[in-house]
Structures are given as C-alpha cells and as structure tokens.
Coordinates of C-alpha atoms in Angstrom, one line a residue:
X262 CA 0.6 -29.2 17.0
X263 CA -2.9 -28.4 16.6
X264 CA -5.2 -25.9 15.6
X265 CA -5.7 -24.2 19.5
X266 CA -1.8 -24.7 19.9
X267 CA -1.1 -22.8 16.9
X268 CA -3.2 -20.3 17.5
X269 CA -1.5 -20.0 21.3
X270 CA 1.6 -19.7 19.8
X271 CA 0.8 -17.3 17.5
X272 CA -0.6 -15.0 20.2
X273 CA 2.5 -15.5 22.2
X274 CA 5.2 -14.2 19.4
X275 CA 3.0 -11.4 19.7
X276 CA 0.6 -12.0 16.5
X277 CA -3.0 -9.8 16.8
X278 CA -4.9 -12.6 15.7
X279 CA -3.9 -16.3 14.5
X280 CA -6.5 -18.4 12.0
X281 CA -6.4 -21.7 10.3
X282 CA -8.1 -22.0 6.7
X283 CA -8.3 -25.3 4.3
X284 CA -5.8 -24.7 1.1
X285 CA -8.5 -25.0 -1.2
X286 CA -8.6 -22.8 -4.4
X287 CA -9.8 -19.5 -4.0
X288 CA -12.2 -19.8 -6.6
X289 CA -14.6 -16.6 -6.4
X290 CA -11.4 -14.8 -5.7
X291 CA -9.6 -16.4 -9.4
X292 CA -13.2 -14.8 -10.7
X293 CA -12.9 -11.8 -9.0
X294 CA -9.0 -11.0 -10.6
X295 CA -9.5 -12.3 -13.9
X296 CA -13.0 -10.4 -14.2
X297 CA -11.0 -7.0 -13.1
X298 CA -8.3 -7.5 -15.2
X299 CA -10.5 -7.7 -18.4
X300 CA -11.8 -5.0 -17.3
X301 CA -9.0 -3.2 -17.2
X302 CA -9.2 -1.5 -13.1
X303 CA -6.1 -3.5 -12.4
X304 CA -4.3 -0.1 -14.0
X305 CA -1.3 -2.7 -15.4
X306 CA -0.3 -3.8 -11.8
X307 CA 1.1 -7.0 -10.8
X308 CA 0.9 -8.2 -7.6
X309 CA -1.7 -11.1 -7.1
X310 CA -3.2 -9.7 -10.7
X311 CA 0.2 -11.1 -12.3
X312 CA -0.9 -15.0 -11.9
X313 CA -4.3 -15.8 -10.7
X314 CA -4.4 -19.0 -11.4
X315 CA -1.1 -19.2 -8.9
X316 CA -1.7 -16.5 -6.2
X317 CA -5.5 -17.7 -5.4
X318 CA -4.5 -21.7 -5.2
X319 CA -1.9 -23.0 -2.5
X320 CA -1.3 -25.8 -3.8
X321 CA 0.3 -24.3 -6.5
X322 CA 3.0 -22.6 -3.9
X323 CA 3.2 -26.1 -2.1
X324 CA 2.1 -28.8 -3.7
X325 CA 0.0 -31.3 -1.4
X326 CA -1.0 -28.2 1.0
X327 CA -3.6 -28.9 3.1
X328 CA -3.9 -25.9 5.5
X329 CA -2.9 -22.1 5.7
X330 CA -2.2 -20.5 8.9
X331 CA -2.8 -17.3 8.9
X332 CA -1.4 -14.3 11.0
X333 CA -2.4 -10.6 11.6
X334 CA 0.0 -7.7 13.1
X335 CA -1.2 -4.2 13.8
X336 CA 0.9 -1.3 13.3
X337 CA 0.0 2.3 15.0
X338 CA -2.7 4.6 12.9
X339 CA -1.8 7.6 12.1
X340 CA -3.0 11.0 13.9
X341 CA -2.6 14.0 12.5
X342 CA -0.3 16.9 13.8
X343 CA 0.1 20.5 13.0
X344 CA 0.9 21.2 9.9
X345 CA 5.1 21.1 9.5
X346 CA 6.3 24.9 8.1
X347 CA 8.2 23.5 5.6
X348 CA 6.3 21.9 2.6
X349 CA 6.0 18.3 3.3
X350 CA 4.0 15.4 1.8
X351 CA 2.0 12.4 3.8
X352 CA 3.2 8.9 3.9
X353 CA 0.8 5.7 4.4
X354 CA 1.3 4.3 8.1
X355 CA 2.1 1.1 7.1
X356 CA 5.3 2.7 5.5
X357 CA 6.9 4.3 8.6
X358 CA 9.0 1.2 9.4
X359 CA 9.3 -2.4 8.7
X360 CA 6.0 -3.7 10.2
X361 CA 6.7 -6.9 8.2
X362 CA 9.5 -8.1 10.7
X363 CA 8.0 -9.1 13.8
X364 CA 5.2 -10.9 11.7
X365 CA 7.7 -12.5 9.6
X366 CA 9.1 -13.9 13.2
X367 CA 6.0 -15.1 14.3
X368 CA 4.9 -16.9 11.5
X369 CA 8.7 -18.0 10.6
X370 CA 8.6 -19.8 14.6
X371 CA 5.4 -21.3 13.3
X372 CA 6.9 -22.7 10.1
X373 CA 9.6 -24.1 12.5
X374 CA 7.8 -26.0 14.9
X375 CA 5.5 -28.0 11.9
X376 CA 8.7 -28.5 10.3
X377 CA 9.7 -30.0 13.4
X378 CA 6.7 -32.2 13.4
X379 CA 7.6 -33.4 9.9
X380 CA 5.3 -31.0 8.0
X381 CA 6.6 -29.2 5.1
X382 CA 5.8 -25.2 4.7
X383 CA 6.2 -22.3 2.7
X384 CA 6.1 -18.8 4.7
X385 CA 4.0 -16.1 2.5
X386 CA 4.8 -12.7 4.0
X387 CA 4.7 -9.5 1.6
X388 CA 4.6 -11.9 -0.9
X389 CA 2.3 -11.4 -4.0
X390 CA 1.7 -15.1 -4.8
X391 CA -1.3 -15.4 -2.5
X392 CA -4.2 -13.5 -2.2
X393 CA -3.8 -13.4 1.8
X394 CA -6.9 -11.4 2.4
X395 CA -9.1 -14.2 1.3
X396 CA -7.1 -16.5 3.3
X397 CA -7.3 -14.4 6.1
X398 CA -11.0 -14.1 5.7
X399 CA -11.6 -18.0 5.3
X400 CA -9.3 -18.4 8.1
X401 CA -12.2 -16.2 10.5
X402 CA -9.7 -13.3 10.9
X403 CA -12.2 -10.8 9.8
X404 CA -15.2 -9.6 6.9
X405 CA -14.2 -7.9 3.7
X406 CA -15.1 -4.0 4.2
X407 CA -16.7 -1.6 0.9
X408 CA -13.4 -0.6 0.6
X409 CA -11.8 -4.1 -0.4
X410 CA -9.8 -4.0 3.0
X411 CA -10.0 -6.8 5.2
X412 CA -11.5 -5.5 8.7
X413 CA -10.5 -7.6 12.4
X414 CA -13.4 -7.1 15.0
X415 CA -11.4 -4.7 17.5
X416 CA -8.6 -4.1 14.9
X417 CA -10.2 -2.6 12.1
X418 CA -8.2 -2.7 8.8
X419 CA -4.7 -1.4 10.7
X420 CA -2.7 -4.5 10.6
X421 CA -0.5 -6.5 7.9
X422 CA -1.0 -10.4 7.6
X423 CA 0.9 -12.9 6.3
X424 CA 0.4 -17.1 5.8
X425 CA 2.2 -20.6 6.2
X426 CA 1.2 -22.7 3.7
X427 CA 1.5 -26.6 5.3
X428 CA 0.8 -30.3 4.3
X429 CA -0.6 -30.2 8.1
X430 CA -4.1 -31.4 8.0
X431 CA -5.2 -28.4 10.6
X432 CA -8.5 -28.1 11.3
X433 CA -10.4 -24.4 10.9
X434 CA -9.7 -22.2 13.7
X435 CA -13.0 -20.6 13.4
X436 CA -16.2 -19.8 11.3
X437 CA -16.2 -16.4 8.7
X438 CA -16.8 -13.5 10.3
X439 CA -19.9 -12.1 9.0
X440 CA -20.6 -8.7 7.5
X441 CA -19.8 -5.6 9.6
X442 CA -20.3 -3.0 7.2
X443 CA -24.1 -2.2 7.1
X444 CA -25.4 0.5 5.5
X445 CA -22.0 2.1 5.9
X446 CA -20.6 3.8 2.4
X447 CA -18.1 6.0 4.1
X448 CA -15.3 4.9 2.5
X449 CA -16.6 5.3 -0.9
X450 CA -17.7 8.6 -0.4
X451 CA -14.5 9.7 1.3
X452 CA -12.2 8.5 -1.5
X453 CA -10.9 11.7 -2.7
X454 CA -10.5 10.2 -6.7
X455 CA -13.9 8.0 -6.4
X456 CA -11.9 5.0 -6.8
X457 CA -14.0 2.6 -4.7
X458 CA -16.7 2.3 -7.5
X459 CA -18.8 -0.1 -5.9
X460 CA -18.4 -2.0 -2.6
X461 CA -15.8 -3.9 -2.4
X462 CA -14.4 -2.8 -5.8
X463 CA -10.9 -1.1 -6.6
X464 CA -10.9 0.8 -9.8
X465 CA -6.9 1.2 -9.3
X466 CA -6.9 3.2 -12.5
X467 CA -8.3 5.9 -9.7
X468 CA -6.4 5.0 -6.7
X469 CA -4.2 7.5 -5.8
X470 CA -1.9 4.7 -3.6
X471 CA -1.4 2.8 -6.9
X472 CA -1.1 5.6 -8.7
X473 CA 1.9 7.0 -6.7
X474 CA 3.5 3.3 -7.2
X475 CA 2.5 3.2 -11.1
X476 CA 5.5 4.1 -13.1
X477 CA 5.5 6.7 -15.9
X478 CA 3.1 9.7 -15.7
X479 CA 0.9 10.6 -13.1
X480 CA -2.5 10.6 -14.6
X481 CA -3.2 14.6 -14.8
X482 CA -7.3 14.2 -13.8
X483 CA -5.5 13.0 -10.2
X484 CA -2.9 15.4 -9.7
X485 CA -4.9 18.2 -7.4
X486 CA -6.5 15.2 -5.9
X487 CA -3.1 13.6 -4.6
X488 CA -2.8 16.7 -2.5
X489 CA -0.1 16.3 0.1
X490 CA 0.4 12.5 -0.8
X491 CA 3.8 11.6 -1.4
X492 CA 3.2 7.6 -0.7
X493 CA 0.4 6.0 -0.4
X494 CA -3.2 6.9 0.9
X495 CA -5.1 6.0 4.2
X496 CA -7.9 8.1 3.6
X497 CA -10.4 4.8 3.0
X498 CA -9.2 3.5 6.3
X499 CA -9.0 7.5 8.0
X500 CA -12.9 7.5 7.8
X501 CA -14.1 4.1 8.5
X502 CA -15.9 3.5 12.1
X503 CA -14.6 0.5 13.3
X504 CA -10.5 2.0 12.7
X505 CA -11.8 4.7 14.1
X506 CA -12.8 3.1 17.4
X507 CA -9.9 0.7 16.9
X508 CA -7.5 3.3 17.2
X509 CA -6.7 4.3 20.8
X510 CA -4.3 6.6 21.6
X511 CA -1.7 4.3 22.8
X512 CA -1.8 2.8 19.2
X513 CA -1.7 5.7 17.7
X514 CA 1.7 7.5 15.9
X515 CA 2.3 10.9 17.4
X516 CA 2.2 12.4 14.5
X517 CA 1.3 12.0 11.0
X518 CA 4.5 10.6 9.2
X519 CA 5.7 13.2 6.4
X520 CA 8.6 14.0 4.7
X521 CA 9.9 17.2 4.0
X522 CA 9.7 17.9 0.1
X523 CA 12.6 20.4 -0.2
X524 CA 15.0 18.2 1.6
X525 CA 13.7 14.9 0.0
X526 CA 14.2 17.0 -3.5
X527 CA 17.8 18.2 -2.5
X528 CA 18.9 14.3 -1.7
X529 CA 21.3 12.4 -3.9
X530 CA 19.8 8.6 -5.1
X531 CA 21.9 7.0 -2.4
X532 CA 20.2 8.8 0.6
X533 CA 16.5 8.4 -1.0
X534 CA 17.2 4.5 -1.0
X535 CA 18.7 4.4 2.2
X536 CA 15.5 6.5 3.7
X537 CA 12.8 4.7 1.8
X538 CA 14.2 1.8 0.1
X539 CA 11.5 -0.6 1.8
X540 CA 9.3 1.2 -0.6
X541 CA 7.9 -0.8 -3.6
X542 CA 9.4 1.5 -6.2
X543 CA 9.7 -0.2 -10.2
X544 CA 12.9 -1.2 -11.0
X545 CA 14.4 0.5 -7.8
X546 CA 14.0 4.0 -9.1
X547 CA 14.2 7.1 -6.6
X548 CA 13.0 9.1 -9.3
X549 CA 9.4 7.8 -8.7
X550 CA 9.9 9.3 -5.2
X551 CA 11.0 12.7 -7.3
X552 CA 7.8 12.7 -9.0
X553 CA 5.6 12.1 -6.3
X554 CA 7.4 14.7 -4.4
X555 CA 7.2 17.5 -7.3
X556 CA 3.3 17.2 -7.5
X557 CA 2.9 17.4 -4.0
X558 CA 5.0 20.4 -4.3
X559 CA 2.9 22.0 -6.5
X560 CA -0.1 21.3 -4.7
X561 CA 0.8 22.7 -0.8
X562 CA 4.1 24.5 -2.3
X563 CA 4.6 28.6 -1.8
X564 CA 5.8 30.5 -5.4
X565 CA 6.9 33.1 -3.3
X566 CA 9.8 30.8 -1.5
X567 CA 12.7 31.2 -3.0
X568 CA 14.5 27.8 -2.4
X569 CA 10.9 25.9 -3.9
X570 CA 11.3 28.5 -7.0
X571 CA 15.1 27.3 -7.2
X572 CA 14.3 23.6 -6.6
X573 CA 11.4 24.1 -9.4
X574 CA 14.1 25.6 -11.4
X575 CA 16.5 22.9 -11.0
X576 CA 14.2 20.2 -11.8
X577 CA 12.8 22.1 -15.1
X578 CA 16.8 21.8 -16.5
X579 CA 16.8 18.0 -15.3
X580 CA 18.0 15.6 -18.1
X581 CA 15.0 13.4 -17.2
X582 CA 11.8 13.5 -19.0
X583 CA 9.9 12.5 -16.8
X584 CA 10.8 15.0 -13.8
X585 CA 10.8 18.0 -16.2
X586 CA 6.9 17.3 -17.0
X587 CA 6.0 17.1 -13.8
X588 CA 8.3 20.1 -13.1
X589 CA 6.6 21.9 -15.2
X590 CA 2.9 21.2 -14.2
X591 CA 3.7 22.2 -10.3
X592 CA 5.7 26.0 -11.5
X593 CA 2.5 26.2 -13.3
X594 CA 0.1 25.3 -10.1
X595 CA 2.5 28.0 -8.1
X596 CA 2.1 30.7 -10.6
X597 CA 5.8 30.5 -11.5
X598 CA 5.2 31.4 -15.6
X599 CA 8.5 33.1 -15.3
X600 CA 10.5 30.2 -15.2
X601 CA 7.9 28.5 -18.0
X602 CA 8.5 31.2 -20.3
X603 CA 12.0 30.5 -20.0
X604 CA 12.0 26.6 -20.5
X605 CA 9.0 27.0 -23.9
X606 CA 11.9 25.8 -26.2
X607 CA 11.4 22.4 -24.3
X608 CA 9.4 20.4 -25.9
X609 CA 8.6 18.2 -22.8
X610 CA 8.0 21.4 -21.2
X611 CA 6.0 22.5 -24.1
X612 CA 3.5 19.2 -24.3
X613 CA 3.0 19.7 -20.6
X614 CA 2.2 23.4 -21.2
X615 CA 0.3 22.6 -24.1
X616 CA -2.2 20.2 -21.5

C-alpha cells in the first residue's frame, strides 16, 4: 500500500480525513511540554506531560518507525436546548458516547492491511503516549488554533484522531496546513476562567475541563466560573468561526447533552460507572462525578426545593471529606445557613465556612 491507497482506505471506513507524517521526533513539541511543565500550567496532569521524551518520539513506541498515519473522526457539536426544569449540569460533546470506536476500526483495518504487507504497527487511539495533534498537524490534517486545538479546513476542531505508527516508508500525504486563525482571539476572550493565556497556550491550572478531571479540591477562584459544567468544557470550541460554520445542522446533537443533578446525586457507585464509566475519572472514583455535580448544584440550584435542600443535607452528613466541603460551599451559594449552622461542629465544614 501506498500513501493515496491509504488515504482511500481511510475515507472508505468512514475516517473525516486520512494523513501520512514522517516518525521523526517532535522536537518543538518535547520543548513545548517540558517548558510548560517547569512552569507549572500542566496543573500535575499526566497524559502526554507524563513522558515527553516518549509521547513526542515514535520511535520510542515502535522502534524503527518510519511513518504515522494519521486519522480524524468527527462527532456531532452540540446545540443548545431549553433549559431542562430540573437542575442539570453540561457535558462536553465528545463525552456523549464512544466516538473512539469507529475510529479505532478504521485505523485498526489500516494496521491490518500493512501488517499484511509485512509492516509492523502499533495503533495509538486515546492513548497518551503520543502527542497526536502534532502528528496530525505534520501529517496536513489541519493548523493549530489560539486555543491549542487542532482545526481541519471544513471540520473545525469537532473531531477525535488517532495514529498507526509503521516501519512503512510512506511518503507525506500532504503539505502543513497553514495558519487559519488571523487576527481572531475569540477563544481567548471567551474562556470563562482566562485559561488560554496566550495563543496557543493552556494554563490547565485555569481550565475548567481539567479542573473537573483533577482530583482533590476544586480550586475555589473557579467554582462560580464552572457554572453548569459537570464534565468538561466546549466553550473554546462554542465560539470559534470555523466550528461554527463547520457545524451544520445535520451534524449537530439535538440538544445539548446534560445530566440531571438530583438524579445523578441519588445514584449508587454501580449506576454512575455504568452511565459514565468511559469518563477519565482518577482511580475509577464516582465521587469525582459527586463533586462536580454538587458545585454545579450550587451554582444553577433552587434553596427553596426541597429535595436539593435534602440532597444538600444528605451530602453535608457524608463520611467523605471531600463531598462534605463541597457540600458545604453550594448550601452556602443557595442561602441554606440553616443547614450550616447545624453542621459548625464539623470541622471540614468549618474550614470550608471559614474560606
């Protein structure tokens, strides 16, 4: 197979765009992460951050790579509905289901036919040990937007991508796509935590989709910010021109994906993994989900319903720290000082009080 078949495959297992980049060390990129990292904006998270020297260099994933065949698949944008009655919070698009699948597929066909030809490959999908944004954009996929996403002419920044790593000697599918950005800056103004501090640049100390994957406690400055967020945050992509335009109606959800916060509150550990166990959550804890969903609640909550005042009062008895704190800061947000005045003995309670 070559380059042009490859890319003719790809587009016939259903892939959004198909590129072929060298496997030569990402070395700007290696820059880039170690730079941030000192720096401290990687916020403690892993990912490609965990082993730059491994996730920006192919060869370390398959030694004597030669080539990286890179795929794109989009998944619907969200458009936003009337508001639910019941207090709910927002969930990033790319969450709604397992858009991973049919790329995995694609690229897994791929992977198959090289092999065929006596190639050997390693399939990088959702994987953290390469930086597939800058093999997507070496590849000619697309230009790197201000807000660090990778944007496809005609796609946007609403797709998922994902790599074969080969000892194929493929030739490159297509030059880098230049710039597409401009004078545009609307994704930095529209963060709602300022977290895009200069283009291109991810302070995720700020970002409120990291933040809602971070473990531990949700950095107080953030928490009216997060608004109805439960997981992740689209806003970067919600403003940007060419997703707008990118996103026709027939790719479009019908309506924003949410979750109800009273209900998602109410469920036992079992159910919250069954309903979003594709969700990166640390060490497979559905309390994370229980603290996201408690400062939402306290953010587009009503103090006067009783069965939010009785889930607030339930979760300010919890044995958990962690869900009593941030209990404690949403009764305070709705006005509920009754149920504070009753929990001041607490002193998790108390420090929260006390902030």
């Amino acid at each position: 197979m070559n380059t042009d078949d490859i890319v003719r495959l790809g587009r016939e297992l259903g892939l959004d765009a198909v590129g072929v980049a060298k496997a030569e060390p990402f070395t700007r990129t290696r820059a880039d992460l170690d730079a941030r990292r000192a720096a401290g904006q990687h916020a403690g998270m892993g990912f490609t951050y965990r082993d730059p020297a491994r996730s920006t260099d192919p060869t370390r994933l398959l030694p004597g790579a030669q080539s990286i065949v890179v795929g794109a698949r989009g998944y619907p944008a969200p458009r936003q509905a009337k508001a639910p009655d019941r207090p709910s919070g927002r969930i990033a698009a790319y969450t709604t289901e397992d858009h991973y699948a049919p790329l995995r597929t694609a690229l897994r066909e791929i992977a198959r036919r090289l092999k065929g030809e006596g190639w050997r490959t390693r399939l990088m999908v959702d994987d953290n040990g390469l930086v597939d944004r800058e093999a997507a954009h070496r590849a000619g996929l697309g230009w790197y937007g201000k807000s660090s996403n990778l944007l496809l002419p005609g796609h946007g920044s609403w797709f998922l991508l994902g790599s074969v790593v080969t000892s194929a000697p493929l030739e490159p599918a297509a030059e880098v796509v230049p710039d597409g950005c401009g004078s545009c800056r609307r994704c930095l103004d529209g963060c709602p935590t300022g977290a895009i501090v200069a283009p291109g640049v991810v302070d995720a100390r700020r970002c409120l989709s990291w933040l809602l994957q971070a473990p531990g406690d949700f950095p107080r400055e953030h928490r009216v910010a997060l608004g109805d967020r439960l997981y992740g945050c689209d806003d970067c992509q919600e403003v940007c021109p060419p997703n707008r335009r990118a996103a026709a109606p027939e790719m479009t959800t019908a309506v924003a994906p949410n979750a109800e916060l009273l209900e998602l509150l109410a469920a036992s550990d079992t159910e919250l993994l069954a309903r979003f166990g594709r969700w990166y959550l640390p060490d497979r804890d559905p309390d994370q989900i229980r603290r996201n969903a408690l400062l939402v609640l306290g953010n587009v909550g009503d103090g006067t319903d009783a069965e939010t005042v009785a889930t607030l009062e339930r979760y300010l008895a919890h044995p958990r720290d962690l869900l009593r704190s941030h209990a404690a800061w949403a009764a305070r947000r709705l006005g509920l000082d009754a149920l504070l005045d009753a929990r001041t003995s607490d002193p998790v309670v108390a420090a929260e009080l006390a902030q």
